[in-house]
Coordinates of C-alpha atoms and ligand atoms in Angstrom, one line a residue:
X1 CA -23.8 -24.9 -66.3
X2 CA -21.7 -22.8 -65.0
X3 CA -19.5 -24.0 -61.8
X4 CA -19.7 -21.4 -58.5
X5 CA -17.0 -19.8 -56.4
X6 CA -16.7 -20.5 -53.0
X7 CA -19.7 -18.0 -51.9
X8 CA -18.2 -17.0 -48.4
X9 CA -14.6 -16.3 -49.0
X10 CA -11.7 -17.8 -46.7
X11 CA -10.5 -14.1 -46.6
X12 CA -13.6 -13.1 -45.2
X13 CA -13.8 -16.0 -43.0
X14 CA -10.7 -14.9 -41.2
X15 CA -10.8 -11.2 -41.0
X16 CA -14.1 -10.5 -42.1
X17 CA -16.8 -8.7 -39.2
X18 CA -13.4 -7.5 -37.2
X19 CA -12.6 -3.6 -37.1
X20 CA -9.6 -2.0 -35.6
X21 CA -6.8 -2.0 -32.7
X22 CA -8.2 -4.7 -29.9
X23 CA -7.9 -3.5 -26.6
X24 CA -3.7 -3.8 -25.9
X25 CA -3.5 -5.1 -29.5
X26 CA -4.6 -8.8 -28.7
X27 CA -5.0 -10.3 -32.5
X28 CA -7.8 -12.8 -31.0
X29 CA -10.6 -11.4 -29.1
X30 CA -10.7 -11.1 -25.6
X31 CA -14.2 -13.5 -23.8
X32 CA -15.5 -10.3 -22.2
X33 CA -16.9 -12.7 -19.4
X34 CA -19.5 -10.5 -17.5
X35 CA -23.6 -10.5 -16.7
X36 CA -23.5 -6.9 -16.5
X37 CA -21.5 -3.3 -17.0
X38 CA -21.2 -0.4 -14.7
X39 CA -22.2 3.8 -15.4
X40 CA -19.3 6.0 -14.5
X41 CA -22.0 7.7 -12.7
X42 CA -26.4 8.1 -13.3
X43 CA -26.0 11.0 -15.5
X44 CA -24.3 8.3 -18.0
X45 CA -26.5 5.9 -17.1
X46 CA -29.5 8.6 -18.0
X47 CA -27.7 9.2 -21.2
X48 CA -27.4 5.9 -22.5
X49 CA -31.1 4.6 -21.9
X50 CA -32.4 7.6 -23.8
X51 CA -29.8 6.4 -26.9
X52 CA -28.0 8.7 -26.5
X53 CA -24.6 7.3 -25.4
X54 CA -21.7 8.4 -27.2
X55 CA -20.3 4.9 -27.2
X56 CA -21.8 2.8 -29.8
X57 CA -20.3 0.0 -28.7
X58 CA -21.7 -0.2 -24.6
X59 CA -23.8 -2.7 -23.2
X60 CA -26.3 -2.6 -21.0
X61 CA -26.9 -5.5 -19.4
X62 CA -25.5 -9.9 -20.1
X63 CA -29.1 -10.5 -21.8
X64 CA -29.2 -8.1 -24.1
X65 CA -25.2 -7.9 -25.5
X66 CA -21.8 -9.0 -24.9
X67 CA -18.7 -8.0 -27.6
X68 CA -17.5 -11.9 -27.8
X69 CA -21.0 -12.3 -28.8
X70 CA -20.8 -9.3 -31.1
X71 CA -18.4 -10.1 -33.1
X72 CA -19.2 -13.6 -33.1
X73 CA -22.4 -11.9 -34.9
X74 CA -20.9 -9.5 -36.9
X75 CA -18.6 -11.9 -38.4
X76 CA -21.8 -15.1 -39.8
X77 CA -23.3 -10.9 -41.3
X78 CA -20.1 -10.4 -43.5
X79 CA -19.9 -13.6 -44.6
X80 CA -23.2 -14.2 -45.7
X81 CA -23.9 -10.7 -47.2
X82 CA -26.2 -9.7 -44.4
X83 CA -27.0 -6.2 -43.0
X84 CA -26.8 -7.6 -39.2
X85 CA -27.1 -10.8 -37.3
X86 CA -28.1 -12.1 -33.9
X87 CA -26.7 -15.2 -31.7
X88 CA -28.5 -17.8 -29.4
X89 CA -27.4 -20.1 -27.1
X90 CA -28.5 -23.1 -30.4
X91 CA -29.9 -23.3 -33.0
X92 CA -33.1 -23.7 -32.2
X93 CA -33.2 -21.5 -29.4
X94 CA -32.8 -18.9 -32.6
X95 CA -35.6 -21.0 -34.9
X96 CA -37.7 -20.7 -31.8
X97 CA -37.2 -17.3 -31.4
X98 CA -37.6 -15.8 -34.7
X99 CA -41.0 -17.9 -35.4
X100 CA -42.3 -16.7 -32.0
X101 CA -41.0 -12.8 -33.2
X102 CA -42.8 -13.1 -36.4
X103 CA -46.1 -15.1 -36.0
X104 CA -49.1 -14.5 -33.8
X105 CA -53.0 -16.3 -33.1
X106 CA -54.4 -16.7 -36.3
X107 CA -51.3 -16.4 -38.6
X108 CA -50.2 -19.6 -40.7
X109 CA -47.1 -20.9 -42.0
X110 CA -45.9 -22.7 -44.1
X111 CA -43.1 -25.6 -43.8
X112 CA -41.7 -28.3 -46.4
X113 CA -41.6 -31.8 -45.0
X114 CA -38.4 -32.8 -45.1
X115 CA -37.1 -30.7 -42.6
X116 CA -35.3 -30.5 -39.1
X117 CA -37.4 -32.2 -37.4
X118 CA -37.5 -29.9 -33.5
X119 CA -38.3 -27.5 -36.1
X120 CA -41.1 -29.4 -37.6
X121 CA -42.0 -30.3 -33.7
X122 CA -42.4 -26.3 -32.8
X123 CA -44.3 -25.6 -35.6
X124 CA -46.8 -28.7 -35.1
X125 CA -46.9 -29.1 -32.1
X126 CA -46.1 -26.2 -30.0
X127 CA -47.7 -23.2 -32.9
X128 CA -50.9 -24.7 -32.7
X129 CA -51.6 -24.1 -29.0
X130 CA -50.8 -20.9 -30.0
X131 CA -53.3 -20.6 -32.6
X132 CA -51.4 -20.5 -35.5
X133 CA -51.9 -22.5 -37.9
X134 CA -49.6 -24.7 -41.0
X135 CA -49.9 -26.1 -43.6
X136 CA -46.5 -29.0 -44.6
X137 CA -45.3 -28.9 -48.5
X138 CA -43.1 -31.7 -49.8
X139 CA -39.5 -29.6 -50.5
X140 CA -39.5 -29.4 -54.7
X141 CA -42.1 -28.8 -55.0
X142 CA -43.3 -25.2 -55.0
X143 CA -46.5 -25.4 -56.9
X144 CA -47.7 -27.1 -53.9
X145 CA -45.6 -24.0 -51.9
X146 CA -47.8 -21.6 -53.8
X147 CA -51.6 -23.3 -53.2
X148 CA -50.9 -23.6 -49.8
X149 CA -50.2 -19.9 -49.4
X150 CA -53.4 -17.7 -47.7
X151 CA -53.8 -14.5 -47.2
X152 CA -52.8 -14.9 -43.3
X153 CA -49.9 -16.9 -44.1
X154 CA -46.8 -14.4 -42.5
X155 CA -44.1 -17.4 -42.8
X156 CA -42.4 -19.9 -44.8
X157 CA -40.0 -22.3 -43.6
X158 CA -37.7 -23.7 -45.6
X159 CA -34.0 -25.4 -45.2
X160 CA -32.1 -26.2 -48.3
X161 CA -30.2 -28.5 -48.1
X162 CA -33.2 -30.3 -46.6
X163 CA -32.3 -33.4 -43.9
X164 CA -31.6 -35.6 -44.1
X165 CA -33.0 -36.4 -48.2
X166 CA -30.6 -32.9 -49.2
X167 CA -33.4 -31.4 -51.7
X168 CA -31.9 -27.8 -52.2
X169 CA -34.8 -26.1 -53.3
X170 CA -34.9 -22.6 -55.8
X171 CA -34.4 -20.3 -53.3
X172 CA -35.1 -17.3 -56.1
X173 CA -37.7 -19.4 -56.9
X174 CA -39.3 -19.2 -53.5
X175 CA -38.7 -16.1 -52.5
X176 CA -40.3 -15.1 -55.7
X177 CA -43.7 -16.9 -55.1
X178 CA -43.6 -15.5 -51.3
X179 CA -43.3 -11.5 -52.8
X180 CA -46.4 -12.0 -55.0
X181 CA -48.4 -14.2 -52.8
X182 CA -48.5 -11.7 -50.6
X183 CA -46.3 -10.2 -47.2
X184 CA -45.4 -13.3 -45.5
X185 CA -41.9 -13.6 -44.7
X186 CA -38.9 -16.4 -45.8
X187 CA -36.5 -17.7 -43.0
X188 CA -34.1 -20.2 -44.7
X189 CA -32.3 -22.9 -41.8
X190 CA -28.9 -23.0 -44.3
X191 CA -26.8 -24.7 -41.5
X192 CA -26.0 -27.7 -44.2
X193 CA -25.1 -25.2 -46.8
X194 CA -23.0 -22.8 -45.6
X195 CA -22.1 -19.7 -46.5
X196 CA -19.5 -20.7 -48.3
X197 CA -22.0 -23.3 -50.5
X198 CA -24.8 -20.9 -51.1
X199 CA -26.1 -17.9 -49.5
X200 CA -29.8 -16.7 -49.5
X201 CA -30.2 -13.4 -49.1
X202 CA -28.3 -12.9 -52.4
X203 CA -31.8 -14.4 -53.9
X204 CA -34.5 -12.3 -51.9
X205 CA -34.6 -14.9 -48.7
X206 CA -35.3 -12.4 -45.6
X207 CA -33.7 -14.2 -42.8
X208 CA -31.2 -17.3 -42.8
X209 CA -30.3 -18.7 -39.5
X210 CA -27.8 -21.5 -38.8
X211 CA -27.3 -24.1 -36.4
X212 CA -24.1 -23.1 -35.5
X213 CA -22.8 -26.1 -33.6
X214 CA -22.8 -27.4 -36.8
X215 CA -20.3 -26.4 -39.5
X216 CA -20.0 -22.5 -38.4
X217 CA -18.6 -23.2 -34.9
X218 CA -17.0 -26.8 -36.5
X219 CA -15.6 -28.6 -34.4
X220 CA -18.5 -30.8 -31.8
X221 CA -17.8 -28.4 -29.1
X222 CA -20.2 -25.8 -28.7
X223 CA -23.8 -25.0 -29.6
X224 CA -24.8 -22.2 -30.6
X225 CA -27.3 -20.7 -33.0
X226 CA -27.1 -17.5 -35.3
X227 CA -29.8 -15.5 -37.4
X228 CA -28.6 -12.4 -40.3
X229 CA -30.8 -10.4 -42.4
X230 CA -31.6 -7.3 -42.0
X231 CA -30.8 -4.9 -39.4
X232 CA -34.7 -3.8 -39.0
X233 CA -35.5 -7.9 -38.6
X234 CA -32.8 -8.4 -36.8
X235 CA -33.3 -5.3 -34.4
X236 CA -37.1 -7.0 -33.8
X237 CA -35.6 -10.4 -32.8
X238 CA -32.9 -8.4 -30.8
X239 CA -35.3 -7.4 -28.3
X240 CA -37.2 -10.8 -28.5
X241 CA -34.4 -12.5 -27.6
X242 CA -34.0 -10.1 -24.4
X243 CA -37.5 -11.1 -23.4
X244 CA -37.1 -14.9 -24.0
X245 CA -33.2 -15.4 -23.0
X246 CA -32.3 -17.4 -25.5
X247 CA -28.2 -15.6 -24.8
X248 CA -25.3 -17.1 -25.5
X249 CA -22.1 -17.6 -23.5
X250 CA -19.2 -15.1 -24.1
X251 CA -17.2 -18.4 -24.5
X252 CA -19.7 -20.2 -26.4
X253 CA -19.4 -17.2 -28.9
X254 CA -15.0 -17.1 -28.1
X255 CA -14.7 -20.6 -29.4
X256 CA -17.5 -20.5 -33.0
X257 CA -15.3 -17.2 -33.1
X258 CA -12.6 -19.4 -33.6
X259 CA -14.0 -22.7 -35.4
X260 CA -15.3 -20.1 -38.4
X261 CA -12.0 -18.5 -39.1
X262 CA -11.4 -22.2 -40.7
X263 CA -14.8 -22.2 -42.4
X264 CA -13.3 -22.0 -46.1
X265 CA -11.0 -24.4 -45.9
X266 CA -13.0 -27.2 -43.8
X267 CA -16.7 -26.7 -45.8
X268 CA -14.3 -26.7 -49.4
X269 CA -12.7 -29.7 -47.8
X270 CA -15.6 -31.9 -47.0
X271 CA -17.6 -31.0 -50.3
X272 CA -15.0 -33.2 -52.2
X273 CA -14.4 -35.7 -49.3
X274 CA -19.0 -36.1 -49.5
X275 CA -18.5 -36.2 -53.3
X276 CA -16.1 -38.8 -53.4
X277 CA -17.7 -40.8 -50.9
X278 CA -21.2 -40.0 -52.1
X279 CA -19.7 -41.9 -55.5
X280 CA -18.1 -45.0 -53.9
X281 CA -21.3 -45.2 -52.2
X282 CA -23.7 -45.1 -55.6
X283 CA -21.7 -47.7 -57.4
X284 CA -21.7 -49.8 -55.1
X285 CA -23.5 -52.7 -55.0
X286 CA -25.1 -53.4 -50.9
X287 CA -26.2 -49.6 -51.6
X288 CA -29.6 -49.2 -52.8
X289 CA -29.4 -45.9 -53.4
X290 CA -27.3 -42.8 -52.2
X291 CA -28.5 -39.1 -51.5
X292 CA -25.8 -36.2 -52.4
X293 CA -26.9 -32.6 -54.0
X294 CA -24.3 -33.2 -56.7
X295 CA -25.8 -36.3 -57.7
X296 CA -26.5 -36.4 -60.7
X297 CA -29.1 -39.0 -60.3
X298 CA -30.8 -36.3 -56.9
X299 CA -33.8 -34.6 -57.7
X300 CA -32.4 -31.6 -57.2
X301 CA -29.7 -31.9 -59.2
X302 CA -29.7 -29.1 -61.6
X303 CA -30.4 -26.1 -58.8
X304 CA -28.7 -27.7 -56.2
X305 CA -25.4 -27.0 -59.2
X306 CA -27.1 -23.5 -60.3
X307 CA -26.9 -21.6 -56.0
X308 CA -24.2 -23.9 -54.9
X309 CA -21.2 -23.5 -54.6
X310 CA -20.4 -27.2 -53.2
X311 CA -22.9 -30.0 -52.1
X312 CA -22.1 -29.6 -48.7
X313 CA -20.6 -32.2 -46.2
X314 CA -23.7 -34.3 -46.1
X315 CA -23.9 -37.8 -47.6
X316 CA -27.3 -40.2 -46.7
X317 CA -27.4 -43.6 -48.3
X318 CA -29.6 -46.8 -48.1
X319 CA -28.3 -49.9 -47.3
X320 CA -29.8 -53.0 -49.2
X321 CA -31.0 -55.7 -46.6
X322 CA -33.1 -52.9 -44.3
X323 CA -32.4 -52.0 -41.1
X324 CA -29.9 -55.0 -39.7
X325 CA -28.3 -54.7 -42.3
X326 CA -27.5 -51.1 -42.0
X327 CA -26.6 -51.1 -38.4
X328 CA -24.4 -53.6 -39.2
X329 CA -22.1 -51.1 -42.1
X330 CA -23.1 -48.2 -39.0
X331 CA -21.2 -50.2 -36.5
X332 CA -18.5 -52.1 -38.8
X333 CA -16.9 -47.8 -39.4
X334 CA -13.8 -47.2 -37.8
X335 CA -13.2 -44.0 -37.9
X336 CA -16.6 -42.8 -38.4
X337 CA -18.4 -42.4 -34.9
X338 CA -22.0 -42.9 -34.1
X339 CA -23.6 -40.0 -32.8
X340 CA -26.0 -37.2 -34.0
X341 CA -24.9 -34.2 -35.3
X342 CA -23.0 -33.0 -38.1
X343 CA -20.6 -30.4 -39.2
X344 CA -17.6 -31.0 -37.8
X345 CA -14.1 -32.1 -38.6
X346 CA -15.0 -35.7 -37.2
X347 CA -17.0 -37.8 -39.9
X348 CA -19.9 -39.0 -37.6
X349 CA -22.7 -41.9 -39.1
X350 CA -26.3 -42.3 -38.1
X351 CA -29.4 -44.3 -38.4
X352 CA -32.6 -41.8 -38.2
X353 CA -34.5 -44.7 -37.9
X354 CA -32.9 -45.8 -34.5
X355 CA -31.7 -42.5 -33.4
X356 CA -34.0 -39.6 -34.8
X357 CA -36.7 -41.0 -35.6
X358 CA -36.5 -44.0 -32.9
X359 CA -40.0 -43.8 -32.2
X360 CA -42.0 -44.3 -35.2
X361 CA -43.5 -47.6 -36.0
X362 CA -42.4 -49.1 -39.2
X363 CA -45.6 -47.6 -41.1
X364 CA -45.7 -43.9 -39.2
X365 CA -41.5 -44.0 -40.9
X366 CA -42.9 -45.0 -44.3
X367 CA -45.4 -42.1 -44.2
X368 CA -43.0 -40.0 -44.0
X369 CA -40.1 -41.2 -46.5
X370 CA -37.4 -42.8 -43.8
X371 CA -36.0 -46.0 -44.7
X372 CA -35.1 -48.0 -41.9
X373 CA -32.3 -48.7 -44.2
X374 CA -30.6 -45.4 -44.2
X375 CA -27.9 -44.4 -43.4
X376 CA -26.6 -40.3 -43.1
X377 CA -22.3 -39.3 -42.9
X378 CA -21.6 -36.6 -42.4
X379 CA -17.6 -36.3 -43.2
X380 CA -15.1 -34.8 -41.4
X381 CA -11.7 -33.7 -41.9
X382 CA -10.1 -36.6 -41.8
X383 CA -8.2 -37.7 -44.8
X384 CA -10.5 -38.8 -48.6
X385 CA -9.1 -41.9 -49.0
X386 CA -9.5 -42.9 -45.0
X387 CA -13.4 -41.8 -44.9
X388 CA -14.3 -43.4 -47.9
X389 CA -11.7 -46.9 -47.2
X390 CA -13.7 -47.0 -43.6
X391 CA -16.8 -47.0 -45.6
X392 CA -16.3 -49.1 -48.5
X393 CA -14.7 -51.8 -46.0
X394 CA -17.8 -51.6 -43.8
X395 CA -20.4 -52.3 -46.8
X396 CA -17.9 -55.0 -47.7
Ligands
PLP401 C1 -28.7 -29.9 -35.8 C2 -29.7 -28.2 -36.4 C3 -30.8 -27.5 -35.9 C4 -31.0 -27.5 -34.4 O1 -29.4 -26.9 -33.9 P1 -29.1 -26.5 -32.6 O2 -27.7 -26.1 -32.3 O3 -28.9 -28.2 -31.8 O4 -30.4 -26.5 -31.1 C5 -31.6 -26.4 -36.8 N1 -31.7 -27.1 -37.6 C6 -31.1 -28.1 -38.7 C7 -31.1 -28.1 -40.1 C8 -29.9 -28.7 -37.9 O5 -29.3 -29.7 -38.7

């Protein structure tokens, strides 16, 4: 199988989506800290309202657009090879706005069972209240996906790699199956992949969403969501954002742009470190099982190799001895900090059974396949050898 080159390049990460000279010839973008925009006179206003303004960059009000946010949207669109993009106040704001724009009462949604817990709750708890049905299928099982599709299926929601087991879904096959069966749109949460490792739009996916809080912003200091895709779909979501109010603050957009510039550097380092960590963990006697897309033992290894340039920065593993043994390992780490979230420059560690899934009884955990000894590690950009040593030290 051929080694994939990075999809989005570092040159694109630094320069992509910026156009021409900036006001005052600044190199960095300005933070357009404004809630609204002025019109010189009523004639200008009327021309704008009719859609005849000669300035395509003019904005009307902060909930509909902001130049700093716009730059972020264009930059992510370039990295994903998309026509257009749209930024939101968080990853969940992006997902909620997209899902609410694409389905209505009587429709049906398909999603994978190994997915971000709040996305699953949006579909299973919120959409249900509005008469939208759903089916949940295992991520690797495209046969189950095909069987779940109905004439009223309007949306197929997937992640790749998934959380926390890092299954990579064959996106070309997924989109082919969905297209063959009617008019459902595919929305792929590519937060764990980043456009450096995978570009789902090139595989026929309709819309890609990111929790930019994670890799795109990359510094664990800002919440942000971004969606990219074809202009007509993005424009539909832009109208919905104006109604739902899920807008990104311009200062947060600035921080996200600043983070994006080093995306290529960070992800390449994180790919290498995570593979080194996963390889070391897999061989360790205190580890029952390690999950990483680029480990040959991972069930979706072949798919990962075929569609990803790197395995990403998250490694999940099961510590022998269950919940207490895993907690001892987590507590013994010095570099890895205990925190939810992932994708930033700091290495973070999390024990899903006592964090994301804390309210579930052991039987319920077993039903969804979360081992009490499961640990999820998001590697940062510290030295690879230091992170590996931190984990091996904690395990002994
Ligand atoms: C964190 C995360 C989200 C939610 O993003 P927020 O920015 O925290 O709202 C959605 N999907 C995935 C895969 C995530 O990791």
